[in-house]
Every structure is written in C-alpha cells, then in structure tokens.
Coordinates of C-alpha atoms in Angstrom, one line a residue:
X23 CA 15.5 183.1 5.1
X24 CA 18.7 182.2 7.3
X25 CA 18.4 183.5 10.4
X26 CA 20.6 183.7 14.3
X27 CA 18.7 182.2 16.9
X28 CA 20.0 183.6 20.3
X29 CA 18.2 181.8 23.2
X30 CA 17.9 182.7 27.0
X31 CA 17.6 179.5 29.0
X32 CA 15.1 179.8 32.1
X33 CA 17.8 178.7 34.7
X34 CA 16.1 180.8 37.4
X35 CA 18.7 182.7 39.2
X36 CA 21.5 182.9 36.6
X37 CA 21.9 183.2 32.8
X38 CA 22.3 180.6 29.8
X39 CA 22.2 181.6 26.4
X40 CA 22.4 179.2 23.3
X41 CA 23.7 181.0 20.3
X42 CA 22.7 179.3 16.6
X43 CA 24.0 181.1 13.4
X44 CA 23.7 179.3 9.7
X45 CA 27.0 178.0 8.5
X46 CA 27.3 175.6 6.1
X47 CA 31.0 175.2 7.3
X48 CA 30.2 173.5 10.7
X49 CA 28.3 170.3 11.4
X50 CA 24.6 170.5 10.4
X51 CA 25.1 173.4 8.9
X52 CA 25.1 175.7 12.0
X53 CA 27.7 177.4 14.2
X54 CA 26.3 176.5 17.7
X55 CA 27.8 179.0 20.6
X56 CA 27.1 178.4 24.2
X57 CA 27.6 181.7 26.5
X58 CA 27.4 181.1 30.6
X59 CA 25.5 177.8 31.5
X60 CA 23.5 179.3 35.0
X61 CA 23.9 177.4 38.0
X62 CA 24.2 173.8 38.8
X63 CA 22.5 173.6 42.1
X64 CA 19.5 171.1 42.1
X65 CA 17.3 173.5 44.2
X66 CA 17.5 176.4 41.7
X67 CA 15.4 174.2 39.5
X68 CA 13.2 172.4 42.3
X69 CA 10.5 174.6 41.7
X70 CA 9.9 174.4 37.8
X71 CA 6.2 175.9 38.1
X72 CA 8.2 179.1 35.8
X73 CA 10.2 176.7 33.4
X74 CA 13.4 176.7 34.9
X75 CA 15.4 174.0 33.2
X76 CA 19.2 173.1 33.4
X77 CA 21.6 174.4 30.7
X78 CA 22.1 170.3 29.3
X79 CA 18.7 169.5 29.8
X80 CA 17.6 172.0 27.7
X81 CA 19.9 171.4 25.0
X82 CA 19.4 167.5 25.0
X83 CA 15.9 168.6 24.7
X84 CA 16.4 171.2 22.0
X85 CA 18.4 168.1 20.2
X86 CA 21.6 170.0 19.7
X87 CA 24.3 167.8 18.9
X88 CA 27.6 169.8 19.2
X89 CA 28.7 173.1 20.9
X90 CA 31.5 174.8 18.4
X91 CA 32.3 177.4 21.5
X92 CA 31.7 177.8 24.9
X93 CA 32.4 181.1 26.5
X94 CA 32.3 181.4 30.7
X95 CA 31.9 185.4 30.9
X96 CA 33.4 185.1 34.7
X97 CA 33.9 182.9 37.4
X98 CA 30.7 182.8 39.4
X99 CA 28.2 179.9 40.0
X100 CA 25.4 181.0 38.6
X101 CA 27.1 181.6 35.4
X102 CA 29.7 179.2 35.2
X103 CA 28.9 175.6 36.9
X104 CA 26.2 174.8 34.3
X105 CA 28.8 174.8 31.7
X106 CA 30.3 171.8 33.3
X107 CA 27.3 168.7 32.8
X108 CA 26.9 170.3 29.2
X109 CA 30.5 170.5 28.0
X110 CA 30.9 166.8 29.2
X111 CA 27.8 165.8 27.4
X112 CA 29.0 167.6 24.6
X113 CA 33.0 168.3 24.7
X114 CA 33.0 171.6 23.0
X115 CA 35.5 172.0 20.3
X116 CA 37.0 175.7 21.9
X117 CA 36.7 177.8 25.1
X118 CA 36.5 181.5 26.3
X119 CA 37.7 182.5 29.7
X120 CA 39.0 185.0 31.1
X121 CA 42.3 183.9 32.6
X122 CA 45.3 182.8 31.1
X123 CA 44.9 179.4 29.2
X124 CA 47.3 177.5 31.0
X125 CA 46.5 178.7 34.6
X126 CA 44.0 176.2 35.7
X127 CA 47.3 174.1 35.7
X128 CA 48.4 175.8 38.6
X129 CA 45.1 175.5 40.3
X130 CA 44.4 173.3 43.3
X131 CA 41.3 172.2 44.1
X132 CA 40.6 174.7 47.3
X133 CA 38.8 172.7 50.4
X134 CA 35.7 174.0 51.6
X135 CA 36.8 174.6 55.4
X136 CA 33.2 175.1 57.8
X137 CA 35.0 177.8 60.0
X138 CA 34.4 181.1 58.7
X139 CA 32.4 179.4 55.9
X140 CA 29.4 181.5 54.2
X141 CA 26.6 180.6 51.4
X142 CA 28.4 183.6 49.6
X143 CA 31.9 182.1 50.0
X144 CA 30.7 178.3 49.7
X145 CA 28.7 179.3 46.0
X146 CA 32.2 181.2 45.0
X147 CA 34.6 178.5 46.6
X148 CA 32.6 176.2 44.2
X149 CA 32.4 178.0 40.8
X150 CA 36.6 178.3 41.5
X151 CA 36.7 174.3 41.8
X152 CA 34.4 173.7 38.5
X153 CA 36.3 176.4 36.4
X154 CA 39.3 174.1 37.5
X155 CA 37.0 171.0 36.1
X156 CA 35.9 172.6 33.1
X157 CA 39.5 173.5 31.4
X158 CA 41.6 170.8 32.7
X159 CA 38.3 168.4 31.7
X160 CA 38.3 169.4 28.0
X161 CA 40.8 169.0 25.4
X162 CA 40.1 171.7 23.1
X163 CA 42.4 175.1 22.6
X164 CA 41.4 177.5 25.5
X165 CA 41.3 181.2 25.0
X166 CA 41.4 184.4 26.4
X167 CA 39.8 186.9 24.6
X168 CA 40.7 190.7 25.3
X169 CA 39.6 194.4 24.7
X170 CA 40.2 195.4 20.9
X171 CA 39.9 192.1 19.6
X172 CA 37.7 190.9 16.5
X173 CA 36.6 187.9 15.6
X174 CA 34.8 186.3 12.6
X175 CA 33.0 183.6 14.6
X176 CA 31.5 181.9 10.9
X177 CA 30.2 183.5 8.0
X178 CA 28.0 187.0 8.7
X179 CA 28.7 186.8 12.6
X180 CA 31.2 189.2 13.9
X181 CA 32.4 189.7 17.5
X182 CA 33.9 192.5 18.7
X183 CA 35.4 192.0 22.2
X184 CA 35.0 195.3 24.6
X185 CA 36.4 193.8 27.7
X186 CA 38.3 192.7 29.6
X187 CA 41.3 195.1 29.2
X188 CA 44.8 193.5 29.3
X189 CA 45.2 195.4 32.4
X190 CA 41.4 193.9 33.7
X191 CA 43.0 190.7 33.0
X192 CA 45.9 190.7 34.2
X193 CA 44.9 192.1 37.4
X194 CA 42.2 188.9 37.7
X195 CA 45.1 186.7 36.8
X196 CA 47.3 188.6 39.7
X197 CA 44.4 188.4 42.6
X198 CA 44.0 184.6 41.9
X199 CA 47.3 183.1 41.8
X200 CA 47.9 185.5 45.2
X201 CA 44.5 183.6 46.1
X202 CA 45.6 180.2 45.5
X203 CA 49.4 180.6 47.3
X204 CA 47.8 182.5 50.7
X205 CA 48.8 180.1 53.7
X206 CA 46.5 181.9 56.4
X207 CA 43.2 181.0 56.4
X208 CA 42.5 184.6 57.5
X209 CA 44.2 186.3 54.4
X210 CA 42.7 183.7 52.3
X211 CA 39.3 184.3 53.5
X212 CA 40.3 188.3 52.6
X213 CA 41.6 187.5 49.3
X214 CA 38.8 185.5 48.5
X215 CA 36.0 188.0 49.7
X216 CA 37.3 190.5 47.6
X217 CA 38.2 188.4 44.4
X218 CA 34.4 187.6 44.7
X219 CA 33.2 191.5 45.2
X220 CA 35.5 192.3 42.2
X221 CA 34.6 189.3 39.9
X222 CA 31.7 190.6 38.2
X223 CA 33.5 193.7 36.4
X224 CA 35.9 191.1 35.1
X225 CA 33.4 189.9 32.5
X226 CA 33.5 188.6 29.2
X227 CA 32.0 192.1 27.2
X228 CA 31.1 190.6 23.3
X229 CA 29.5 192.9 21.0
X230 CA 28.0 190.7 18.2
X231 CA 27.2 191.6 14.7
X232 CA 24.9 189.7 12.6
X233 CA 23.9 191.1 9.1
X234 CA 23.4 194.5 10.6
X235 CA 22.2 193.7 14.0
X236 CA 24.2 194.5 17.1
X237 CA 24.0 192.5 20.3
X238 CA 25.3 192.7 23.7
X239 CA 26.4 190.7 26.1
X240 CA 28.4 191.8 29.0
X241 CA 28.2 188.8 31.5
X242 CA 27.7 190.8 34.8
X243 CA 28.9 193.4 34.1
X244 CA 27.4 196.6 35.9
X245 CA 27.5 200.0 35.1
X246 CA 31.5 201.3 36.5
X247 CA 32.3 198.9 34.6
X248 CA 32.0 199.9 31.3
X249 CA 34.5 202.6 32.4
X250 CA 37.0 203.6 29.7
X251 CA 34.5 202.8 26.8
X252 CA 33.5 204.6 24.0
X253 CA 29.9 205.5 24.4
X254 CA 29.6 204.6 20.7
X255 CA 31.0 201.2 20.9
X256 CA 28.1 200.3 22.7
X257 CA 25.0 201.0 21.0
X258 CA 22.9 197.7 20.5
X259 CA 19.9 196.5 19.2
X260 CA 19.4 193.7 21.8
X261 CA 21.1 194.1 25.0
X262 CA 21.1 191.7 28.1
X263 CA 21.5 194.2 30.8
X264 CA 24.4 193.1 33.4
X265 CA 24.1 191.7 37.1
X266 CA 20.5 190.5 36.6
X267 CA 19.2 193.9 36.4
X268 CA 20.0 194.6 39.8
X269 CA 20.4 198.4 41.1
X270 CA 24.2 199.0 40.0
X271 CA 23.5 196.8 36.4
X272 CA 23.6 200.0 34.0
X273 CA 23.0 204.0 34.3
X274 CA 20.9 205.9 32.5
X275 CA 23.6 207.5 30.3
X276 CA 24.8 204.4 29.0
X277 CA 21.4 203.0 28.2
X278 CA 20.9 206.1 26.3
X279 CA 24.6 205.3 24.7
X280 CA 23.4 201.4 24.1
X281 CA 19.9 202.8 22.6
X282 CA 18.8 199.3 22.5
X283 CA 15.1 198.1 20.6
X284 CA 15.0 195.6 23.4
X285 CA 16.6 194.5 26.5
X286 CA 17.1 191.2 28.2
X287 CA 16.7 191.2 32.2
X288 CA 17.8 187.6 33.7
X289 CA 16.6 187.6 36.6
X290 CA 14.6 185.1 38.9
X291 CA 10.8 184.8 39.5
X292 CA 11.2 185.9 43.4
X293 CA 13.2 188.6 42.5
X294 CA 16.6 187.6 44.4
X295 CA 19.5 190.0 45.6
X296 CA 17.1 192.7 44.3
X297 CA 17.6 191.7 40.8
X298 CA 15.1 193.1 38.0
X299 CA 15.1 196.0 40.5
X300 CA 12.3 198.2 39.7
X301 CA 13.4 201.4 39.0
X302 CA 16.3 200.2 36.5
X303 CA 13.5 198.2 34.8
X304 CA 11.4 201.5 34.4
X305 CA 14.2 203.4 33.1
X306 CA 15.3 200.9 30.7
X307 CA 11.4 201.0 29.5
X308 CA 11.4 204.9 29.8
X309 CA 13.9 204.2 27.1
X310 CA 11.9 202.8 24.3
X311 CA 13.5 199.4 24.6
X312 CA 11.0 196.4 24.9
X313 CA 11.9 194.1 28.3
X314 CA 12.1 190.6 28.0
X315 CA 12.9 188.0 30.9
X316 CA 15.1 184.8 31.0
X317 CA 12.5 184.0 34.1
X318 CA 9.3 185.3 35.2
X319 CA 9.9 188.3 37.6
X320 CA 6.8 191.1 37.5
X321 CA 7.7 194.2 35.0
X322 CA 8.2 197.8 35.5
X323 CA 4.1 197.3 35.2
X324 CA 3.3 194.3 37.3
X325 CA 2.9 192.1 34.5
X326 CA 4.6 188.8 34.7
X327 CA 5.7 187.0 31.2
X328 CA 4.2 183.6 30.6
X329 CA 5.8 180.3 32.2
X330 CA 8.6 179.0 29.6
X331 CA 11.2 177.8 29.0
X332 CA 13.7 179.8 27.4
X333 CA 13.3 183.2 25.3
X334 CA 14.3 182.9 21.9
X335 CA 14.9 186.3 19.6
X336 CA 15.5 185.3 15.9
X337 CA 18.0 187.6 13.9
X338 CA 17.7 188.0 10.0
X339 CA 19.0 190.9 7.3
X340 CA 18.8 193.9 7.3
X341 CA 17.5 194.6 11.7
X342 CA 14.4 191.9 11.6
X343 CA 14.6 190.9 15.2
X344 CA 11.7 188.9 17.0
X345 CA 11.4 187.8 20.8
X346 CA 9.5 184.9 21.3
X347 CA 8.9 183.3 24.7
X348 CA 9.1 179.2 24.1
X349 CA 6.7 177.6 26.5
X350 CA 6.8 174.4 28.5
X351 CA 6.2 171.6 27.0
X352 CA 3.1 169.4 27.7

C-alpha cells in the first residue's frame, strides 16, 4: 500500500519534520519535503541520552538523497538554522519563506555587538544571519506562500495554506527592512526585541491533505494567532500543536475546532520555557486526541515516551494513520 511518512526529528528543543509522499514523478519515486530543520547549536544535542540528533544527521542516516522542498515556517533558531547544514548537503530544488523572495538581497549580515547583548537576542540575531545564508546560498526559485493559496505538492498530497495573510506578510516584510536600515543601536535593539516577540505568529500555517487525512502544521504558531480563521478550516487528524506546547500554544475552543485523533507536542526532555506545559497537555488529552513527543518530556500522566530518534506517523487511504516512535540505533 503507498503510504506518507511524516517524521518528527528529536532535535531537543526545536522541531524538524521530514515529509515522504509516493510519487513516481520525482526521483526514487518519492516527493521528499523538509519543514523547519530545529536548531544548530552543538549543545542542544550534547546530551543524546533521549535521541536528539541533527536535522542532516538524521537524514544522511535515514539515506535520503534529495529534498524536492524545504519550508522555514519563521525565522527563529530553533526552527530555522538546521535547515542550513542540510540544504547544503542536499541543495533543495525549491524554498518556502515567509518574506519576499528577493529580500535577503537587501540583507546585511547584522554584527553581534556585546553591549546590550542577550542569549534571547544573540539566538534571534543568529537565525536572521542564516535565513540570509540559506536563500542567497541556494539557487533554486524561492517562495512565499500566502493565506488562500493551494497547492498540489505531487500526486494525492494537497496543501492548503492558512497563513500568513498578505497583510501578516507584509507587515513581517515592513518590521524587517525598518530593522535592517535603524542607525541607533538603541532603536535597533527595540526593533529587534519586538520583531522577535512578534515572530512566532508570523508562521508558515499548511493544512495538508493526503487521501483523506488532514494534517496540521502551524510552525509556532499559538493560539491569537489563528485569529481571523474559520473554525472549520482547521479540523485535523494529526496536529502538531504550536510554540512547543507551551501555555499560549492553543485554546480549548480551537482544539475542539481542530478535533484532532492525535497531537504532536515538540518539546524538550527538561521541559524548557515551560514548553509541554501541563495543563495544555491535559486539555489536549481531555480531548480524545492521543499525545505524541518529538522528545521525551513527562505526559499529562508522568509517563515519559521511550528514547528515539524521531517519531514517524505513516499515512495511507481512506484515515489509516499510525505513530510509531523510531528508536536509537545500537
């Protein structure tokens, strides 16, 4: 039976996900989508004890040989600079993004000044200087999917692209070129503060379709910003719950809206910035949905999955949908 193979990489802090639909149109036979490629700091994967593993690693591992598309839901590091060591391992032949194609052109690589210098800003200041890397770095078209749009990604596999809004966008584009042409270090440190607190509702929303099946993906998403959406547009079978399952990631009126089978928290073993945040865990639970983790962070129960690394849910006609934790090899 041909089946979609959407995996969640164990990149600790961050998320991953490897998409694999049948295609006898693209090499091998498969469509191969990359969506967010975690972080690319060396100490989020110092302590592999859970299975954290880098975004190329895992691929190189996995033996994939091509990435058709690669989609950066927003500019932060722990979605974003993981992209960058996979798409120069393996050039991918299109990108999503969420600014205007051409305006990494008019990007400058930003220094990384020590006055007034946080881990917040430094982690931010970074993801900026990569998304810089990753277009200018790669020949392929670059695109920037909006609201309303749909998009036969290969045979049986729909997207349907619920945000950004042109306005979303545009605003984005707006607050970063003001971003990159601020002269005071003082404004700059303002603009950039709040282009960081802002980022997140930017997001890359896809809502995929696969013989029947419904999955959603709305980067980080959390829950004011799904403002302006038709309940009904959301409903999922598989959802990957925004901002790492943290507090603000969804309400209980739009899970009830998403009425998902199961849900995706990733989130990190030691539970950081609050993420898997218990109560939003319980409620999603309360739900009916079965929770599943990128990493290994205790359940609404206590229970803590098994060390792997990467969840894999396979997707075939008419709503077959299995999770399967993959564990690390020997």
């Amino acid at each position: 039976m041909e089946e979609l193979k959407l995996t969640f990489v164990n990149v600790g802090y961050g998320e991953a996900a490897l998409l694999e639909c049948p295609d006898p149109a693209f090499p091998g036979g498969t469509f191969v989508m990359v969506i967010d490629g975690g972080s690319a700091e060396a100490e989020e994967y110092r302590d592999s004890a859970t299975g954290r593993i880098p975004l190329d690693q895992y691929l190189s591992l996995r033996g994939v040989d091509h990435i058709d598309l690669m989609a950066a839901t927003h500019v932060h590091e722990d979605h974003l600079c993981g992209l960058l060591p996979a798409a120069e391992k393996l050039p991918p032949a299109a990108l999503w993004q969420t600014l205007p194609p051409e305006f990494c052109r008019s990007m400058r690589t930003l220094d990384i000044p020590a006055e007034g210098l946080t881990p917040s800003r430094s982690k931010f200041l970074r993801a900026l200087n990569d998304y810089r890397r990753l277009c200018l770095g790669q020949s392929c078209p670059r695109h920037r999917p909006l609201a309303g749009m749909e998009i036969r990604l290969c045979r049986d596999l729909l997207v349907r692209v619920l945000g950004p809004s042109r306005a979303q966008a545009e605003k984005l584009a707006s607050s970063c070129r003001a971003l990159y042409e601020e002269a005071d270090p003082s404004a700059f440190w303002q603009r950039l503060d709040q282009l960081d607190a802002a980022m997140n509702n930017y997001s890359l929303i896809l809502l995929l379709e696969y013989r029947g099946t419904r999955i959603l993906l709305p980067g980080d998403t959390n829950y004011m910003g799904y403002g302006g959406l038709d309940p009904a547009s959301l409903r999922a079978d598989l959802f990957k719950v925004g901002h790492h399952g943290q507090r603000d990631g969804i309400s209980a009126e739009q899970i009830q809206a998403i009425a998902p089978r199961a849900v995706v928290c990733c989130a990190s073993s030691d539970r950081r910035y609050n993420s898997a945040d218990p109560a939003i865990l319980q409620m999603m639970a309360d739900s009916g949905a079965r929770l599943y983790f990128s990493d290994c962070p205790p359940g609404p129960d206590g229970a803590v999955p098994p060390p792997h690394q990467a969840l894999t849910f396979t997707v075939g006609a008419g709503g077959a949908m299995e999770g399967t934790y993959l564990s690390i090899p020997d």
